Amino acid sequence: MNPRERVLAVAVGGTLLLIFSYLTYSYIAGKFSSRQAEIDRLEADIRKFKQQDLAGKLANKKIDEFAARSLPANIEVARTEYKNWLLSEIAAAGMTKPDVSHTTTVAEGIQLADKMTFSVTCRGTLPQVIDFLYAFYEVDWLHRISRLSLRPVKDDKALNVTMTIETLSLHKAKPGPLVERPGKRLALGSRDEYHKRIAHRNVYGPPNNAPQITGVSGSKDVYLGRSAELTLKGTDPDPLDKVRYKLLDAPDSDARLDEATGRLVWVPKAEGQFEFTVQAIDDGLPNLPSRPEKIVINVTRQPPPVARLDFDHASYTVLTGVLDLNGKGEIWLHNRPAGQTVVLHEGDAFQIGSIRGQVVEIGQYDFTFRADGKLRRLATGEPLDKAAVIPEPVAAAEGEPAPQPAATQPASVAPAPPASGDRAG
């Protein structure tokens, strides 16, 4: 083989080697690429399956959480107990005229839960509606209010309330009973804060006016150990507002004030003057207090009881006669219980029953006597204890005769013995 042929053979062989090497590399590279692509696909499937598994676990966890919040799986139990709970919370809020109806919708496709819709109507004030809504959202159940309507009632502080409530009963939930779960959906910490934010704005009524205490009935003077009973009278310029009463300050913790009637009851334990501070508060929005009022009760010791006769002859002794015997007046007092007639003249002292006196003057149809330091006059036919008190005679000026007590006809004044004994007529 000459040199030219050798060069040609080497060139052809090198070319064939390069072609073979290329084909071999291409084949190997293709196999590697396909295998890598398969590996990538499988790894992507693994990641996808892992994500699906995680999503499934999260979904199962979420379903478990929903099942714990769900109404009972038994639809009859769920409907009955949830309806009872609604009626109970409506009553607890103080609302009236409740009416609750319901419909049941079975979920289509994959049946995981049954949906119930409740229609609720009732009547209540704005604070009562807030109390109900607070109780509704305080419970962590699968329920929601999809519609709420509040309509003011004419000439009343109440609102007509209409609500549409939706609930879910998961089939995975327990069959019953319905158990309350504390929720965390409320942004504010207490219902009082919701009252301040909502009710105190009074969006359904005119501005509120404060009440006032207009009077106190009952005696403010009381004996030691006796019960002091006073009644406050409060008024409010708003005709629909009601007034309650509050005891702000009292000298004794035993004092009691009925906030509805305003009746203050207290039994003092010591003598003196005791001051109470009271206030009236209305039920408007917001509640407004009156100006504080002070009440002073005077406590004194009760005087000893006056001994009274079981039977007072003075009540049944009557002036039956007024005589003029030779210019000397004479009266007859008939004591009916004793069956005696007491004969007296001017200046005579006497005691009949509870009356101890002395005859001062005898007139034509009456006589004047002094008893218990007072001048009294008794007319014919009147009982002795009914003698009228008359004014004392006015002292006469110098040189003028002293005026005599007024009488029907003055009798001549003649000296008389200090006292005359009683004699039977």
PDB file of C-alpha atoms in Angstrom, residues 234-396:
ATOM      1  CA  GLY A 234     -89.119  60.611  90.086  1.00  0.00           C
ATOM      2  CA  THR A 235     -90.189  61.917  86.693  1.00  0.00           C
ATOM      3  CA  ASP A 236     -88.637  61.832  83.234  1.00  0.00           C
ATOM      4  CA  PRO A 237     -89.342  64.275  80.386  1.00  0.00           C
ATOM      5  CA  ASP A 238     -89.143  61.396  77.900  1.00  0.00           C
ATOM      6  CA  PRO A 239     -92.581  59.706  78.021  1.00  0.00           C
ATOM      7  CA  LEU A 240     -91.304  56.223  77.116  1.00  0.00           C
ATOM      8  CA  ASP A 241     -88.491  56.139  79.679  1.00  0.00           C
ATOM      9  CA  LYS A 242     -88.847  54.337  83.014  1.00  0.00           C
ATOM     10  CA  VAL A 243     -87.121  55.551  86.172  1.00  0.00           C
ATOM     11  CA  ARG A 244     -85.264  53.451  88.732  1.00  0.00           C
ATOM     12  CA  TYR A 245     -83.679  54.627  91.954  1.00  0.00           C
ATOM     13  CA  LYS A 246     -80.228  54.230  93.476  1.00  0.00           C
ATOM     14  CA  LEU A 247     -78.916  54.795  96.996  1.00  0.00           C
ATOM     15  CA  LEU A 248     -75.602  56.595  96.554  1.00  0.00           C
ATOM     16  CA  ASP A 249     -74.697  57.119 100.210  1.00  0.00           C
ATOM     17  CA  ALA A 250     -76.200  56.049 103.543  1.00  0.00           C
ATOM     18  CA  PRO A 251     -75.064  56.249 107.171  1.00  0.00           C
ATOM     19  CA  ASP A 252     -76.011  52.599 107.690  1.00  0.00           C
ATOM     20  CA  SER A 253     -75.415  49.616 105.412  1.00  0.00           C
ATOM     21  CA  ASP A 254     -78.730  48.137 106.567  1.00  0.00           C
ATOM     22  CA  ALA A 255     -80.693  50.853 104.734  1.00  0.00           C
ATOM     23  CA  ARG A 256     -82.521  49.461 101.706  1.00  0.00           C
ATOM     24  CA  LEU A 257     -83.883  51.266  98.641  1.00  0.00           C
ATOM     25  CA  ASP A 258     -86.145  49.428  96.211  1.00  0.00           C
ATOM     26  CA  GLU A 259     -84.856  50.544  92.822  1.00  0.00           C
ATOM     27  CA  ALA A 260     -88.212  49.945  91.125  1.00  0.00           C
ATOM     28  CA  THR A 261     -90.608  51.607  93.602  1.00  0.00           C
ATOM     29  CA  GLY A 262     -88.224  54.101  95.242  1.00  0.00           C
ATOM     30  CA  ARG A 263     -89.218  52.887  98.736  1.00  0.00           C
ATOM     31  CA  LEU A 264     -86.494  53.601 101.318  1.00  0.00           C
ATOM     32  CA  VAL A 265     -86.635  51.526 104.513  1.00  0.00           C
ATOM     33  CA  TRP A 266     -84.274  51.970 107.470  1.00  0.00           C
ATOM     34  CA  VAL A 267     -84.390  51.203 111.195  1.00  0.00           C
ATOM     35  CA  PRO A 268     -82.172  53.699 113.104  1.00  0.00           C
ATOM     36  CA  LYS A 269     -79.912  52.522 115.900  1.00  0.00           C
ATOM     37  CA  ALA A 270     -79.034  55.908 117.409  1.00  0.00           C
ATOM     38  CA  GLU A 271     -80.500  59.374 117.894  1.00  0.00           C
ATOM     39  CA  GLY A 272     -79.522  62.301 115.674  1.00  0.00           C
ATOM     40  CA  GLN A 273     -79.780  63.594 112.124  1.00  0.00           C
ATOM     41  CA  PHE A 274     -78.816  61.171 109.351  1.00  0.00           C
ATOM     42  CA  GLU A 275     -78.250  62.096 105.707  1.00  0.00           C
ATOM     43  CA  PHE A 276     -79.008  59.860 102.739  1.00  0.00           C
ATOM     44  CA  THR A 277     -78.042  60.603  99.127  1.00  0.00           C
ATOM     45  CA  VAL A 278     -80.279  59.186  96.395  1.00  0.00           C
ATOM     46  CA  GLN A 279     -80.492  59.395  92.630  1.00  0.00           C
ATOM     47  CA  ALA A 280     -82.926  58.552  89.841  1.00  0.00           C
ATOM     48  CA  ILE A 281     -81.704  56.830  86.651  1.00  0.00           C
ATOM     49  CA  ASP A 282     -83.709  56.361  83.447  1.00  0.00           C
ATOM     50  CA  ASP A 283     -83.563  53.490  80.956  1.00  0.00           C
ATOM     51  CA  GLY A 284     -82.962  55.711  77.935  1.00  0.00           C
ATOM     52  CA  LEU A 285     -79.985  55.405  75.593  1.00  0.00           C
ATOM     53  CA  PRO A 286     -77.631  56.053  77.173  1.00  0.00           C
ATOM     54  CA  ASN A 287     -78.912  55.747  80.765  1.00  0.00           C
ATOM     55  CA  LEU A 288     -78.808  59.189  82.382  1.00  0.00           C
ATOM     56  CA  PRO A 289     -78.814  59.937  86.138  1.00  0.00           C
ATOM     57  CA  SER A 290     -80.584  62.773  87.910  1.00  0.00           C
ATOM     58  CA  ARG A 291     -78.911  65.308  90.161  1.00  0.00           C
ATOM     59  CA  PRO A 292     -78.142  63.634  93.519  1.00  0.00           C
ATOM     60  CA  GLU A 293     -80.689  64.515  96.207  1.00  0.00           C
ATOM     61  CA  LYS A 294     -80.049  64.538  99.955  1.00  0.00           C
ATOM     62  CA  ILE A 295     -82.632  63.339 102.484  1.00  0.00           C
ATOM     63  CA  VAL A 296     -82.205  64.101 106.197  1.00  0.00           C
ATOM     64  CA  ILE A 297     -83.992  61.856 108.716  1.00  0.00           C
ATOM     65  CA  ASN A 298     -84.363  63.093 112.292  1.00  0.00           C
ATOM     66  CA  VAL A 299     -84.237  60.342 114.899  1.00  0.00           C
ATOM     67  CA  THR A 300     -85.461  61.062 118.455  1.00  0.00           C
ATOM     68  CA  ARG A 301     -86.207  58.921 121.449  1.00  0.00           C
ATOM     69  CA  GLN A 302     -89.870  58.082 121.837  1.00  0.00           C
ATOM     70  CA  PRO A 303     -91.469  59.759 124.909  1.00  0.00           C
ATOM     71  CA  PRO A 304     -92.968  57.467 127.544  1.00  0.00           C
ATOM     72  CA  PRO A 305     -96.574  56.621 126.801  1.00  0.00           C
ATOM     73  CA  VAL A 306     -99.200  58.701 128.569  1.00  0.00           C
ATOM     74  CA  ALA A 307    -101.296  56.622 130.911  1.00  0.00           C
ATOM     75  CA  ARG A 308    -104.861  56.639 129.702  1.00  0.00           C
ATOM     76  CA  LEU A 309    -107.917  55.601 131.602  1.00  0.00           C
ATOM     77  CA  ASP A 310    -109.538  52.478 130.351  1.00  0.00           C
ATOM     78  CA  PHE A 311    -112.864  54.284 130.760  1.00  0.00           C
ATOM     79  CA  ASP A 312    -112.885  58.106 130.936  1.00  0.00           C
ATOM     80  CA  HIS A 313    -115.948  59.451 132.772  1.00  0.00           C
ATOM     81  CA  ALA A 314    -115.232  62.899 131.292  1.00  0.00           C
ATOM     82  CA  SER A 315    -116.337  61.617 127.895  1.00  0.00           C
ATOM     83  CA  TYR A 316    -119.758  60.749 129.298  1.00  0.00           C
ATOM     84  CA  THR A 317    -120.293  63.719 131.680  1.00  0.00           C
ATOM     85  CA  VAL A 318    -122.614  66.316 130.156  1.00  0.00           C
ATOM     86  CA  LEU A 319    -123.597  69.864 131.225  1.00  0.00           C
ATOM     87  CA  THR A 320    -127.301  69.437 131.893  1.00  0.00           C
ATOM     88  CA  GLY A 321    -128.211  72.611 133.730  1.00  0.00           C
ATOM     89  CA  VAL A 322    -127.159  76.241 134.319  1.00  0.00           C
ATOM     90  CA  LEU A 323    -129.092  77.950 137.146  1.00  0.00           C
ATOM     91  CA  ASP A 324    -129.199  81.392 138.793  1.00  0.00           C
ATOM     92  CA  LEU A 325    -130.089  81.013 142.460  1.00  0.00           C
ATOM     93  CA  ASN A 326    -130.529  84.418 144.068  1.00  0.00           C
ATOM     94  CA  GLY A 327    -127.849  85.902 141.824  1.00  0.00           C
ATOM     95  CA  LYS A 328    -125.463  83.015 142.363  1.00  0.00           C
ATOM     96  CA  GLY A 329    -124.682  80.845 139.364  1.00  0.00           C
ATOM     97  CA  GLU A 330    -124.862  77.074 139.629  1.00  0.00           C
ATOM     98  CA  ILE A 331    -124.155  74.308 137.074  1.00  0.00           C
ATOM     99  CA  TRP A 332    -125.071  70.669 136.963  1.00  0.00           C
ATOM    100  CA  LEU A 333    -122.743  68.120 135.377  1.00  0.00           C
ATOM    101  CA  HIS A 334    -124.378  64.736 134.938  1.00  0.00           C
ATOM    102  CA  ASN A 335    -121.976  61.787 135.134  1.00  0.00           C
ATOM    103  CA  ARG A 336    -123.898  59.172 133.218  1.00  0.00           C
ATOM    104  CA  PRO A 337    -121.706  56.113 133.996  1.00  0.00           C
ATOM    105  CA  ALA A 338    -121.845  56.882 137.735  1.00  0.00           C
ATOM    106  CA  GLY A 339    -125.473  58.005 137.623  1.00  0.00           C
ATOM    107  CA  GLN A 340    -124.563  61.180 139.602  1.00  0.00           C
ATOM    108  CA  THR A 341    -124.992  64.905 139.116  1.00  0.00           C
ATOM    109  CA  VAL A 342    -122.135  67.143 140.235  1.00  0.00           C
ATOM    110  CA  VAL A 343    -123.253  70.622 141.369  1.00  0.00           C
ATOM    111  CA  LEU A 344    -120.626  73.384 141.062  1.00  0.00           C
ATOM    112  CA  HIS A 345    -120.397  77.129 141.622  1.00  0.00           C
ATOM    113  CA  GLU A 346    -117.862  79.722 140.510  1.00  0.00           C
ATOM    114  CA  GLY A 347    -114.467  79.015 142.098  1.00  0.00           C
ATOM    115  CA  ASP A 348    -115.245  75.360 142.800  1.00  0.00           C
ATOM    116  CA  ALA A 349    -112.552  72.830 141.922  1.00  0.00           C
ATOM    117  CA  PHE A 350    -113.539  69.458 140.465  1.00  0.00           C
ATOM    118  CA  GLN A 351    -112.149  66.269 138.899  1.00  0.00           C
ATOM    119  CA  ILE A 352    -114.235  64.032 136.716  1.00  0.00           C
ATOM    120  CA  GLY A 353    -112.368  61.304 134.872  1.00  0.00           C
ATOM    121  CA  SER A 354    -109.269  62.732 133.197  1.00  0.00           C
ATOM    122  CA  ILE A 355    -110.425  66.358 133.615  1.00  0.00           C
ATOM    123  CA  ARG A 356    -109.184  68.249 136.692  1.00  0.00           C
ATOM    124  CA  GLY A 357    -110.328  71.902 136.704  1.00  0.00           C
ATOM    125  CA  GLN A 358    -111.785  74.909 138.481  1.00  0.00           C
ATOM    126  CA  VAL A 359    -114.921  76.860 137.580  1.00  0.00           C
ATOM    127  CA  VAL A 360    -114.032  80.409 136.480  1.00  0.00           C
ATOM    128  CA  GLU A 361    -117.358  81.817 135.288  1.00  0.00           C
ATOM    129  CA  ILE A 362    -120.943  80.673 134.791  1.00  0.00           C
ATOM    130  CA  GLY A 363    -122.936  82.028 131.875  1.00  0.00           C
ATOM    131  CA  GLN A 364    -126.567  81.614 130.804  1.00  0.00           C
ATOM    132  CA  TYR A 365    -126.109  78.433 128.760  1.00  0.00           C
ATOM    133  CA  ASP A 366    -122.453  77.553 129.412  1.00  0.00           C
ATOM    134  CA  PHE A 367    -119.651  77.852 131.884  1.00  0.00           C
ATOM    135  CA  THR A 368    -115.907  78.550 131.735  1.00  0.00           C
ATOM    136  CA  PHE A 369    -113.292  76.569 133.637  1.00  0.00           C
ATOM    137  CA  ARG A 370    -109.509  76.241 133.725  1.00  0.00           C
ATOM    138  CA  ALA A 371    -107.872  72.830 133.187  1.00  0.00           C
ATOM    139  CA  ASP A 372    -104.265  71.925 132.333  1.00  0.00           C
ATOM    140  CA  GLY A 373    -103.386  75.642 132.353  1.00  0.00           C
ATOM    141  CA  LYS A 374    -105.892  76.447 129.586  1.00  0.00           C
ATOM    142  CA  LEU A 375    -109.202  78.288 129.670  1.00  0.00           C
ATOM    143  CA  ARG A 376    -112.067  76.181 128.359  1.00  0.00           C
ATOM    144  CA  ARG A 377    -115.790  76.684 127.753  1.00  0.00           C
ATOM    145  CA  LEU A 378    -118.495  73.984 127.867  1.00  0.00           C
ATOM    146  CA  ALA A 379    -122.012  74.553 126.524  1.00  0.00           C
ATOM    147  CA  THR A 380    -125.196  72.842 127.640  1.00  0.00           C
ATOM    148  CA  GLY A 381    -125.529  69.307 126.277  1.00  0.00           C
ATOM    149  CA  GLU A 382    -121.804  68.896 125.456  1.00  0.00           C
ATOM    150  CA  PRO A 383    -119.536  66.245 127.052  1.00  0.00           C
ATOM    151  CA  LEU A 384    -116.900  67.561 129.412  1.00  0.00           C
ATOM    152  CA  ASP A 385    -113.886  66.317 127.441  1.00  0.00           C
ATOM    153  CA  LYS A 386    -115.096  68.257 124.369  1.00  0.00           C
ATOM    154  CA  ALA A 387    -114.885  71.675 126.067  1.00  0.00           C
ATOM    155  CA  ALA A 388    -113.431  74.232 123.633  1.00  0.00           C
ATOM    156  CA  VAL A 389    -110.186  76.055 124.425  1.00  0.00           C
ATOM    157  CA  ILE A 390    -110.726  79.849 124.423  1.00  0.00           C
ATOM    158  CA  PRO A 391    -108.246  82.752 124.524  1.00  0.00           C
ATOM    159  CA  GLU A 392    -107.149  84.191 127.820  1.00  0.00           C
ATOM    160  CA  PRO A 393    -108.720  87.612 128.660  1.00  0.00           C
ATOM    161  CA  VAL A 394    -106.575  90.609 127.710  1.00  0.00           C
ATOM    162  CA  ALA A 395    -105.310  92.725 130.643  1.00  0.00           C
ATOM    163  CA  ALA A 396    -107.276  96.008 130.922  1.00  0.00           C
TER     164      ALA A 396
END
